[in-house]
mmCIF file of C-alpha atoms in Angstrom:
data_model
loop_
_atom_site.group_PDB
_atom_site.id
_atom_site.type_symbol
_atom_site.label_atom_id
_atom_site.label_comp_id
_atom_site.label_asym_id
_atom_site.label_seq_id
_atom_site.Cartn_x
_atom_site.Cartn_y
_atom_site.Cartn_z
ATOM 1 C CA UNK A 98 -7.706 15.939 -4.074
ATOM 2 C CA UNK A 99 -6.314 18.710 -5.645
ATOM 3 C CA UNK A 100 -6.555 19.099 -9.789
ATOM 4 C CA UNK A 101 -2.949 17.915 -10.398
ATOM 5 C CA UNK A 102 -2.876 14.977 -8.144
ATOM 6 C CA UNK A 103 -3.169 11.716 -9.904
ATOM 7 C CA UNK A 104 -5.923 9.503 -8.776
ATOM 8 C CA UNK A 105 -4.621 6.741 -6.726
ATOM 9 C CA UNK A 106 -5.290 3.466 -8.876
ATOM 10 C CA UNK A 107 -7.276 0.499 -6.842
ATOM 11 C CA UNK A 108 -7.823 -2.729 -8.646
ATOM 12 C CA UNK A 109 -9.833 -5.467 -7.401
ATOM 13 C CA UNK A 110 -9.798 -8.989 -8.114
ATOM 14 C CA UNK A 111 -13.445 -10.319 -8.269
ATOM 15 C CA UNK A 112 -12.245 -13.735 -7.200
ATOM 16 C CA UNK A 113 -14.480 -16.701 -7.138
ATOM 17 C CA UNK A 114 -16.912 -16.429 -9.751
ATOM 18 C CA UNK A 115 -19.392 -19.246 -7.992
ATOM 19 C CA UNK A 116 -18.950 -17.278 -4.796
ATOM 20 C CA UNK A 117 -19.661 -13.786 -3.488
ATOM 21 C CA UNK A 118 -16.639 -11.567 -4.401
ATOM 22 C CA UNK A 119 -18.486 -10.320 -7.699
ATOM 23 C CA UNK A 120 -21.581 -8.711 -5.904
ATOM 24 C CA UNK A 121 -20.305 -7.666 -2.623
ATOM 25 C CA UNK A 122 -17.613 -5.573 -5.141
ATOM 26 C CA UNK A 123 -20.465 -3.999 -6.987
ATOM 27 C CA UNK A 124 -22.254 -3.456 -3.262
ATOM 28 C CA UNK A 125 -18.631 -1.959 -2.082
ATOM 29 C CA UNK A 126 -18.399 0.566 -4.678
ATOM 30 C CA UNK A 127 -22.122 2.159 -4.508
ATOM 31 C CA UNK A 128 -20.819 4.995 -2.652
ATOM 32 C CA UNK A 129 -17.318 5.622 -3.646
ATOM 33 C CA UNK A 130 -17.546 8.882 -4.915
ATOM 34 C CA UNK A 131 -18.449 9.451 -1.419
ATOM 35 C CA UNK A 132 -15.915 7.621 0.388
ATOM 36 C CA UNK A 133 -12.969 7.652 -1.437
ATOM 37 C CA UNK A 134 -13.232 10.904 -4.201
ATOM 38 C CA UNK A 135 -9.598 10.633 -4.709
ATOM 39 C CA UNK A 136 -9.757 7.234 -6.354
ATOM 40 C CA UNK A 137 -10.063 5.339 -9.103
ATOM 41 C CA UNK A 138 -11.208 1.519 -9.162
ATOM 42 C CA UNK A 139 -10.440 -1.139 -11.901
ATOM 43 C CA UNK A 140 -12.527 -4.386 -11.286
ATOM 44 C CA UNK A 141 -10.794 -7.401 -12.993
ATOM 45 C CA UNK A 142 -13.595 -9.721 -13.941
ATOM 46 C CA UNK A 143 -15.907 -11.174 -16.539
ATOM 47 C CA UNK A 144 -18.074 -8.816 -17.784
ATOM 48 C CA UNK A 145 -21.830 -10.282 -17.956
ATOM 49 C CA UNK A 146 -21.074 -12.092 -14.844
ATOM 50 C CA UNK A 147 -20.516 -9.356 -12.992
ATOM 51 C CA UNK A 148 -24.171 -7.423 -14.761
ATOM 52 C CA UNK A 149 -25.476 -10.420 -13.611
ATOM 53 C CA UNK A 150 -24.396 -10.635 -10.172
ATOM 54 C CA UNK A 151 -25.203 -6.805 -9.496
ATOM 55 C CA UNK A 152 -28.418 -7.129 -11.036
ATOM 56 C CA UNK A 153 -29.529 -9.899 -9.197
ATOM 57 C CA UNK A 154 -28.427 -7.751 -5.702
ATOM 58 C CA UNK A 155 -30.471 -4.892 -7.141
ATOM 59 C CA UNK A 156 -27.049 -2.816 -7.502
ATOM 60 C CA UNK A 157 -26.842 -0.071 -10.390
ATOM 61 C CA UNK A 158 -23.360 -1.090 -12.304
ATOM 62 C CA UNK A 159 -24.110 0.857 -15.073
ATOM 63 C CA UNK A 160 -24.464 3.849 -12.782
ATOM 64 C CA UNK A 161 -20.996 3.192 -11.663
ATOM 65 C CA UNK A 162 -19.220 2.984 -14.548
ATOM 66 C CA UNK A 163 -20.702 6.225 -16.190
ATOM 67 C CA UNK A 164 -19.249 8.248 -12.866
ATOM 68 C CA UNK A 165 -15.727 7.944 -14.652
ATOM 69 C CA UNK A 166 -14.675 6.234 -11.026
ATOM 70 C CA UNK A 167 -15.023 2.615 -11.834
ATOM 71 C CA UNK A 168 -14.057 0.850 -14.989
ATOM 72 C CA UNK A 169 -14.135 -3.065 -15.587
ATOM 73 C CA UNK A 170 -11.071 -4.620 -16.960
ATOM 74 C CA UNK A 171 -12.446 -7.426 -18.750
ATOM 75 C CA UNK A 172 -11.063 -10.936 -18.718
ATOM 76 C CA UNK A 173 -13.493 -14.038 -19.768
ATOM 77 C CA UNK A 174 -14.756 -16.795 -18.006
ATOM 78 C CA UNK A 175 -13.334 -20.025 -19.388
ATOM 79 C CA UNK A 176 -17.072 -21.416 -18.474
ATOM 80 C CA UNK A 177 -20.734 -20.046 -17.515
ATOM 81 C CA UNK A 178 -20.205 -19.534 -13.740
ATOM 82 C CA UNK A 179 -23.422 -20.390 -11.761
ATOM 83 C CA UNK A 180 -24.022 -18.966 -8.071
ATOM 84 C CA UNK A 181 -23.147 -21.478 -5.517
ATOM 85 C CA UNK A 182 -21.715 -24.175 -7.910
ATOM 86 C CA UNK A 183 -18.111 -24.535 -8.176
ATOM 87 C CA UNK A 184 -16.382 -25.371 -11.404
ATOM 88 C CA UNK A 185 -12.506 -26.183 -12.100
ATOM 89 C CA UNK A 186 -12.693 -24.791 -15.271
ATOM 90 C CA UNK A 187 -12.385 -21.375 -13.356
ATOM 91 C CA UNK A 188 -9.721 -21.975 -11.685
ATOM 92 C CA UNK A 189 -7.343 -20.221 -13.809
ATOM 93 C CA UNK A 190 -9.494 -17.490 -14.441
ATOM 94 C CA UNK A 191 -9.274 -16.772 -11.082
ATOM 95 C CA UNK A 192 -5.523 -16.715 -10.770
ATOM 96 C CA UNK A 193 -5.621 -14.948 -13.748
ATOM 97 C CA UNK A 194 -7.322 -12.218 -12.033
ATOM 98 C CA UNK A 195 -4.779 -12.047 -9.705
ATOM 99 C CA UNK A 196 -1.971 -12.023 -11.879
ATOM 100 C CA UNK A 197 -2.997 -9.088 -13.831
ATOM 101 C CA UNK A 198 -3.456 -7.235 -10.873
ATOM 102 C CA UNK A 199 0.045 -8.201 -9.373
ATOM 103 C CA UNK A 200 1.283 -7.237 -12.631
ATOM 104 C CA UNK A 201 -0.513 -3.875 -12.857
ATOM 105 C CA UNK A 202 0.793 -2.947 -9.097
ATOM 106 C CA UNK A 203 4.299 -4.088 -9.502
ATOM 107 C CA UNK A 204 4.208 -1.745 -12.881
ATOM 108 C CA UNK A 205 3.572 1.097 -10.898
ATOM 109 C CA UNK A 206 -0.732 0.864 -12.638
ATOM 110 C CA UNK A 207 -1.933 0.271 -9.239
ATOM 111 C CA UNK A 208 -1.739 1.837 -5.935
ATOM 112 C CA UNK A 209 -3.060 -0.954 -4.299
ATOM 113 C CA UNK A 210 -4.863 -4.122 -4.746
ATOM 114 C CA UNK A 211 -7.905 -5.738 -2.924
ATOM 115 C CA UNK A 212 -9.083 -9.169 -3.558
ATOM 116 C CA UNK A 213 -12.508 -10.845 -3.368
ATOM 117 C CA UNK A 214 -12.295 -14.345 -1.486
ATOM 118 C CA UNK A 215 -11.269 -17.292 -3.968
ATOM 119 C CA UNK A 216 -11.792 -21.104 -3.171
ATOM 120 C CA UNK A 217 -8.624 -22.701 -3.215
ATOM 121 C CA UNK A 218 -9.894 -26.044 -4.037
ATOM 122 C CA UNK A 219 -11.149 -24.807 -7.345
ATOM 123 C CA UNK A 220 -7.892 -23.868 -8.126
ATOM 124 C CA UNK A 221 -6.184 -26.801 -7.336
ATOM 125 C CA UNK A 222 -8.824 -28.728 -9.014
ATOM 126 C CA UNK A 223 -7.775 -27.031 -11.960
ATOM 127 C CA UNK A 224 -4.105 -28.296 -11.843
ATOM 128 C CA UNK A 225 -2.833 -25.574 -10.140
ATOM 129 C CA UNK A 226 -0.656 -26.346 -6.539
ATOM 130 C CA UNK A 227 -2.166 -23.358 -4.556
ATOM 131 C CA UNK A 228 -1.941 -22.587 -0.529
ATOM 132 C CA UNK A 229 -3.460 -18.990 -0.219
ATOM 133 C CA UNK A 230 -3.347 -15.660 -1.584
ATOM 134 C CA UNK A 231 -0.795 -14.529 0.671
ATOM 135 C CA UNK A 232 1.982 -17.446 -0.100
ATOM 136 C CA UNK A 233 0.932 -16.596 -4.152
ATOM 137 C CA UNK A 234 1.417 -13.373 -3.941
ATOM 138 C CA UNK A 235 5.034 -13.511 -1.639
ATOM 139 C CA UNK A 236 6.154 -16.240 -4.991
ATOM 140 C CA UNK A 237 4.652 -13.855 -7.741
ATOM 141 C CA UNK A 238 6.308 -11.013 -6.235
ATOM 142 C CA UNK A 239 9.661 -12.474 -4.898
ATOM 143 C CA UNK A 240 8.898 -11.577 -1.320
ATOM 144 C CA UNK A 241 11.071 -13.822 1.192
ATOM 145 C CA UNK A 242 9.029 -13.216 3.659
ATOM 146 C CA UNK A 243 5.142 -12.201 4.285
ATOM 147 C CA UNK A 244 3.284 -11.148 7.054
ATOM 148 C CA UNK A 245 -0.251 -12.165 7.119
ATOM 149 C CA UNK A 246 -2.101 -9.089 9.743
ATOM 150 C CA UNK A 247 -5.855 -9.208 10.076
ATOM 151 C CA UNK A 248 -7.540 -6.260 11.361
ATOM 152 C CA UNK A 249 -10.955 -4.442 12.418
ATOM 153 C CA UNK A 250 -11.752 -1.136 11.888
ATOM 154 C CA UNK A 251 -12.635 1.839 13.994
ATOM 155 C CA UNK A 252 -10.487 4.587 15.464
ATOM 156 C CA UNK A 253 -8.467 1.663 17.225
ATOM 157 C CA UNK A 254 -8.589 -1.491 15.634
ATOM 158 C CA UNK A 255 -7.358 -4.917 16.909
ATOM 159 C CA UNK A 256 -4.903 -5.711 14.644
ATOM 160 C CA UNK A 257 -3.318 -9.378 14.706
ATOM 161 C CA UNK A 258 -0.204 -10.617 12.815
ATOM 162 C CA UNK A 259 1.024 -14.099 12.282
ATOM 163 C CA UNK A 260 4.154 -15.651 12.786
ATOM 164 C CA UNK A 261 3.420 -18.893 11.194
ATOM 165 C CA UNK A 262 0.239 -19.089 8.631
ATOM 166 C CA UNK A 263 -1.213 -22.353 7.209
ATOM 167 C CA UNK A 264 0.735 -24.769 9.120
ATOM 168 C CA UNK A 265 -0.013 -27.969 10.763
ATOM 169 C CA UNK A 266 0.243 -27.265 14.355
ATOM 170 C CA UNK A 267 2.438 -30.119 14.667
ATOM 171 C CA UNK A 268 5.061 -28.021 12.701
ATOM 172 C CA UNK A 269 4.757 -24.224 14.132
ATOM 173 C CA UNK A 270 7.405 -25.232 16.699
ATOM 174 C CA UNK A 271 10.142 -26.303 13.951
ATOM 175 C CA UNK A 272 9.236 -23.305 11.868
ATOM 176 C CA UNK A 273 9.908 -20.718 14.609
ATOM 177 C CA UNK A 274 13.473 -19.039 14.259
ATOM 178 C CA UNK A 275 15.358 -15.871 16.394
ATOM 179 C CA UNK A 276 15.790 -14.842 12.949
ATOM 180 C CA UNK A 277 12.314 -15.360 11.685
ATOM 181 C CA UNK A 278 10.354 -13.473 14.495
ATOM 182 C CA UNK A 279 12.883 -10.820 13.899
ATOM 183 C CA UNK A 280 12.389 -10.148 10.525
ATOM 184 C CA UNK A 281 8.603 -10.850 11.146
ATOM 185 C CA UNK A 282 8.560 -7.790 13.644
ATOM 186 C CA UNK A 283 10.898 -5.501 11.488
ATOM 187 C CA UNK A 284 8.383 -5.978 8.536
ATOM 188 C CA UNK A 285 5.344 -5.181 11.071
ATOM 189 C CA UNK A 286 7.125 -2.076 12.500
ATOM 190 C CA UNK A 287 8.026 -1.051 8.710
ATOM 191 C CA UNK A 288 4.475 -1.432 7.221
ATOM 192 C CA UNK A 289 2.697 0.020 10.379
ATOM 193 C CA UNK A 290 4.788 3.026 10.152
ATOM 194 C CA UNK A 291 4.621 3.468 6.489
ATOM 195 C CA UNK A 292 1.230 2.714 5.980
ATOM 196 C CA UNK A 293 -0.653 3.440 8.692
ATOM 197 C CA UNK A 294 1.210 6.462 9.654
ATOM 198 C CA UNK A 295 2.095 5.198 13.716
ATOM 199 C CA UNK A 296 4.950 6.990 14.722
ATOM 200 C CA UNK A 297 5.708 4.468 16.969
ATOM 201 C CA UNK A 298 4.174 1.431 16.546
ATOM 202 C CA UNK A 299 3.789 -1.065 19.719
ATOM 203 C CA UNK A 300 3.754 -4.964 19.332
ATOM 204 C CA UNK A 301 2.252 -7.490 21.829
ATOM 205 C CA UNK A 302 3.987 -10.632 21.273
ATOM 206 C CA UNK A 303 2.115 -14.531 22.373
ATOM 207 C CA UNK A 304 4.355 -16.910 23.994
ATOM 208 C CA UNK A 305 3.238 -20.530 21.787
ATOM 209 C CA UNK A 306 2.633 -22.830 24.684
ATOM 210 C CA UNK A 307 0.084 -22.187 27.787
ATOM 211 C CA UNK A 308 0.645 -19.877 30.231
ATOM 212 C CA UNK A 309 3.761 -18.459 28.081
ATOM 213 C CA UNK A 310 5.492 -22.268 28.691
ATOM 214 C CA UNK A 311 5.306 -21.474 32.579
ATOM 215 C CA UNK A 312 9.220 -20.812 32.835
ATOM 216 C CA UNK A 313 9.894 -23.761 30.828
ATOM 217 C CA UNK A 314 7.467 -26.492 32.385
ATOM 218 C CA UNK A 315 5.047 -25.940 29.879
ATOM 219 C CA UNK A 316 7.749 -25.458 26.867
ATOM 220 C CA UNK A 317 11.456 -24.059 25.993
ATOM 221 C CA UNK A 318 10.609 -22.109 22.881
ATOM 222 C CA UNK A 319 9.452 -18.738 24.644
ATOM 223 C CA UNK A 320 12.980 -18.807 26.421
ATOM 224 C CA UNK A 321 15.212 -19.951 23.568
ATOM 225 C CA UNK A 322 13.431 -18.496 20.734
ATOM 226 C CA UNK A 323 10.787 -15.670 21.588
ATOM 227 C CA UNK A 324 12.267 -14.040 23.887
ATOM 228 C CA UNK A 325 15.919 -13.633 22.154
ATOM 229 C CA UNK A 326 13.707 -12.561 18.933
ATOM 230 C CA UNK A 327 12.436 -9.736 21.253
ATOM 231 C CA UNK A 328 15.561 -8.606 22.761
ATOM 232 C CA UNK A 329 17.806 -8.574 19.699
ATOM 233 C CA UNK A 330 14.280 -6.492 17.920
ATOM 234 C CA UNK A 331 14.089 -4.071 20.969
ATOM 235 C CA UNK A 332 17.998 -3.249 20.366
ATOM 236 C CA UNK A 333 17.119 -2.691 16.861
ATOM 237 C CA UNK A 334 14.575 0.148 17.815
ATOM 238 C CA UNK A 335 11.835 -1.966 17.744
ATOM 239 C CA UNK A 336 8.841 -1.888 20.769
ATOM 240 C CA UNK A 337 8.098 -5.139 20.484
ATOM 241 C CA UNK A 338 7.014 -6.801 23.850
ATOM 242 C CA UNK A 339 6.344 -10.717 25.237
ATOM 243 C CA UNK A 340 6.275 -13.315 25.426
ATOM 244 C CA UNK A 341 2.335 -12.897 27.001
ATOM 245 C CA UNK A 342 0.301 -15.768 27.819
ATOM 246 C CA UNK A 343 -2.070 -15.932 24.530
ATOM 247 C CA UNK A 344 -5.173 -16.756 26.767
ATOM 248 C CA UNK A 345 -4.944 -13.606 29.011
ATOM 249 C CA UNK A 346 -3.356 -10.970 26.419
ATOM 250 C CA UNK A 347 -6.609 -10.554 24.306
ATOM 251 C CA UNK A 348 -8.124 -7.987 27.103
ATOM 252 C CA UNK A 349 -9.148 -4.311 26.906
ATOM 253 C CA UNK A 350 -6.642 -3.365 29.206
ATOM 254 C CA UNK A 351 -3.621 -5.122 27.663
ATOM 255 C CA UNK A 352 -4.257 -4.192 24.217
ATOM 256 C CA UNK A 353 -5.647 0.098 25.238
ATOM 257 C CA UNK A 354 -1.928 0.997 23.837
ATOM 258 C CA UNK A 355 -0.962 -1.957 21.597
ATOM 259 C CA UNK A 356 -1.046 -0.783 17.599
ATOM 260 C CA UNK A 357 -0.601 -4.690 16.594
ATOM 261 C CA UNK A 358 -0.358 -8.369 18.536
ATOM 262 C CA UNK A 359 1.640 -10.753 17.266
ATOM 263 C CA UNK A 360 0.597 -14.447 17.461
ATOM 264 C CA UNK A 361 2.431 -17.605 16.589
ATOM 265 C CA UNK A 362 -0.008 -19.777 14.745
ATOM 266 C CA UNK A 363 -2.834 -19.320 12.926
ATOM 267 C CA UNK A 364 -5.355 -20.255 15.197
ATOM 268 C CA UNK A 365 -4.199 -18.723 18.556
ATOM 269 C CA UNK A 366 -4.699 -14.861 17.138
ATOM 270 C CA UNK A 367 -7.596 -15.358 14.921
ATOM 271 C CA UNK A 368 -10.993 -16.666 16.156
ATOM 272 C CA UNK A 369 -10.619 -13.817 19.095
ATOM 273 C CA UNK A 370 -9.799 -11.350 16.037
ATOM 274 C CA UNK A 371 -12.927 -13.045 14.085
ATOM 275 C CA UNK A 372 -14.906 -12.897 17.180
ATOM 276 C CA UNK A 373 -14.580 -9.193 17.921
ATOM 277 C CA UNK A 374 -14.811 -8.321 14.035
ATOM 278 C CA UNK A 375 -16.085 -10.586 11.998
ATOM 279 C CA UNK A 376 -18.103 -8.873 8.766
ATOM 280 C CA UNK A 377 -16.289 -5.935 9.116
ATOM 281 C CA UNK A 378 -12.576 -7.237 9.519
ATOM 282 C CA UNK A 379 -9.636 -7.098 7.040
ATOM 283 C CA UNK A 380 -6.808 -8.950 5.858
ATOM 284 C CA UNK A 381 -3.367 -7.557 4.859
ATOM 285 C CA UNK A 382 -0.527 -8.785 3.238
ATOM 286 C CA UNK A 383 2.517 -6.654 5.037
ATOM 287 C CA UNK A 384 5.889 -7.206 3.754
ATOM 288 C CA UNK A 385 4.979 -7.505 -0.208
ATOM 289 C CA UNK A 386 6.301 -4.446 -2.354
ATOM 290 C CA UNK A 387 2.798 -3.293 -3.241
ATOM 291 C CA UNK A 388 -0.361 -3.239 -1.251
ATOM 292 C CA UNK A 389 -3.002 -5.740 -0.907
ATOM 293 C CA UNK A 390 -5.491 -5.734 1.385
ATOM 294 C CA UNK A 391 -8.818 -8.301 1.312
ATOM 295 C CA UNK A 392 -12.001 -9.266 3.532
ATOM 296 C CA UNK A 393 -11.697 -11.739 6.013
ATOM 297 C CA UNK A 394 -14.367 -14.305 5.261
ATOM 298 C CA UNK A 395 -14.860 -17.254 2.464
ATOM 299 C CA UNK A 396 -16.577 -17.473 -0.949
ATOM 300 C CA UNK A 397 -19.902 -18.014 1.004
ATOM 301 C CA UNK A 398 -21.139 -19.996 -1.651
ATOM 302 C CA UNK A 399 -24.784 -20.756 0.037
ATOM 303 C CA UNK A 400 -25.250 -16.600 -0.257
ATOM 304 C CA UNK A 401 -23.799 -15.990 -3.522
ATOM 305 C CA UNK A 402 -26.078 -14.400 -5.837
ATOM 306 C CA UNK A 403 -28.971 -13.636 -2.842
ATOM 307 C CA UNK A 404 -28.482 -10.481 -1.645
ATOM 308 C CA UNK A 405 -27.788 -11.567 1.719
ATOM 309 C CA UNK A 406 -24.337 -11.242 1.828
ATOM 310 C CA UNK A 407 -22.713 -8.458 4.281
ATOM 311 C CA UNK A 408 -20.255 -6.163 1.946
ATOM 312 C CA UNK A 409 -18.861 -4.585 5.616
ATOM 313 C CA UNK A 410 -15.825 -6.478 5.247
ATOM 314 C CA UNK A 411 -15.500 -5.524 1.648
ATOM 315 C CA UNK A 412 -16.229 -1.596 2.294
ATOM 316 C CA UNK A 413 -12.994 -1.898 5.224
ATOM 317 C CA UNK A 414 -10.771 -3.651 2.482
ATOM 318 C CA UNK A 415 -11.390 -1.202 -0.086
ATOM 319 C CA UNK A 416 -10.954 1.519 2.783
ATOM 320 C CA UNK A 417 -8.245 0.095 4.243
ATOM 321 C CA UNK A 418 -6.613 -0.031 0.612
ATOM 322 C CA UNK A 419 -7.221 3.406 -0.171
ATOM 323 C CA UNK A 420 -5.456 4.944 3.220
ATOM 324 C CA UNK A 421 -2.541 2.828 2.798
ATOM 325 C CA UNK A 422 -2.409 4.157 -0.737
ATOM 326 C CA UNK A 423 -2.311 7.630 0.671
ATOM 327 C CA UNK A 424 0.050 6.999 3.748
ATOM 328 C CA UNK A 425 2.535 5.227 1.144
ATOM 329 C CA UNK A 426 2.174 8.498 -1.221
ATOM 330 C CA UNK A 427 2.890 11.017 1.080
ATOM 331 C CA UNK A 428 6.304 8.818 2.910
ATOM 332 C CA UNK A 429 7.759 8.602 -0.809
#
């Protein structure tokens, strides 16, 4: 980073205060003068749960916050938080976490945002109707559309989109449009470009039923929605490719030159995306006007506060976060 370049600005959201998001963020940042020199992290949280959590993990938060590179942004507990035990009291402390980081980014504060895992019953406990981060943060920012991508790491990554998120499978077929899966893949295309830097980014698209609906035996939607999606996308420029049979697409020699796959339901892309990354995978909100990447597991509540939690997934979000940050800087 050269003296007059600004910092890029990283908040994170400690998320569940019961859970593990407050320690495996102290864990994540031990070394980011090394990793990431040219940024800055703000860590939205309560402050003496946070000394508590790192000191329990044996982490040195003091040491962090005298680099200059990390500063907390305090905002209080409504109750004690104890590891492991969930209380709706802190529900909206936790979504008020997340506002003030949506805030910050959309104010031009932030570069980017990660976010510890949150437990979403807490939060409705608390009174508050809540699906997910990524549906929150489409509403707070006033997104139409979202695309939720989970990804590993490493010089090629498996990266898997969604077409439909946290849907009954019952209702993926109805919620399937020509229109849909076309802005779906022009948002993937967009955000892969942008901020990933792929020149040309190439999308492997499921069919929904088996075998890719076997010409229509199995299912009609892969010939009267899919595949329409795909030509009308490929006319628009985009290399989008399908409808492949879901349980033969997820092989080495399929994906060698995919950038991204793009699934219909929740759970047809990711327990093979899980499988081949779990610890050390991501999740990405594409579409929103800022940047918000977070890990791809739970609030762990049965390792909070022992030490024994794995910050790998953390370290890629923060990672991931930062390169997007710089990919998004250099395209504006």
């Amino acid at each position: 980073m050269t003296s007059s370049a600004r910092a890029l600005q990283i908040a994170i959201t400690t998320g569940e205060p019961a859970g593990v998001g407050p320690e495996l963020t102290v864990q994540a940042l031990a070394d980011a003068a090394t990793r990431w020199p040219d940024a800055r992290f703000t860590v939205l949280g309560d402050a003496r749960l946070v000394e508590q959590r790192a000191a329990a993990v044996g982490a040195d938060w003091a040491r962090l916050v005298a680099s200059g590179q990390v500063v907390l942004a305090e905002r209080a507990l409504a109750a004690p938080a104890q590891a492991g035990r969930l209380d709706a009291a802190n529900g909206r402390y936790v979504l008020a976490l997340l506002d003030a980081a949506i805030d910050g980014a959309l104010a031009g504060e932030f570069d980017a945002i990660v976010t510890a895992p949150l437990q979403k019953s807490t939060i409705n406990d608390a009174g508050v109707p809540f699906t997910g981060h990524t549906e929150y943060l489409a509403e707070r920012t006033h997104t139409p559309r979202v695309v939720m991508m989970l990804a590993g790491t490493g010089a090629k990554p498996l990266r898997v989109a969604l077409a439909t998120t946290h849907l009954p499978l019952k209702d993926v077929s109805a919620a399937l449009s020509v229109d849909g899966l076309v802005d779906t893949l022009r948002i993937i295309d967009r955000d892969l470009r942008r901020d990933f830097g792929l020149a040309a980014p190439r999308i492997l698209v499921t069919g929904l039923n088996p075998h890719a609906g076997e010409n229509g035996y199995l299912g009609r939607e892969e010939i009267d929605v899919i595949s329409p999606a795909l030509a009308r996308a490929s006319a628009q420029g985009i290399d989008a490719r399908g409808p492949y049979p879901a349980d033969t697409l997820f092989q080495p020699r399929y994906l060698a030159d995919a950038d991204c796959v793009l699934a219909m339901f929740h759970d047809q892309g990711l327990p093979v995306l899980k499988y081949a990354t779990f610890g050390e995978g991501i999740n990405v909100t594409l579409g929103l006007p800022i940047i918000r990447t977070s890990v791809d597991h739970g609030t762990a509540l049965d390792l909070a506060g022992t030490g024994r939690a794995d910050p790998g997934s953390m370290i890629a979000a923060l990672d991931t976060a930062v390169t997007m940050a710089r990919h998004r800087r250099a395209s504006a």
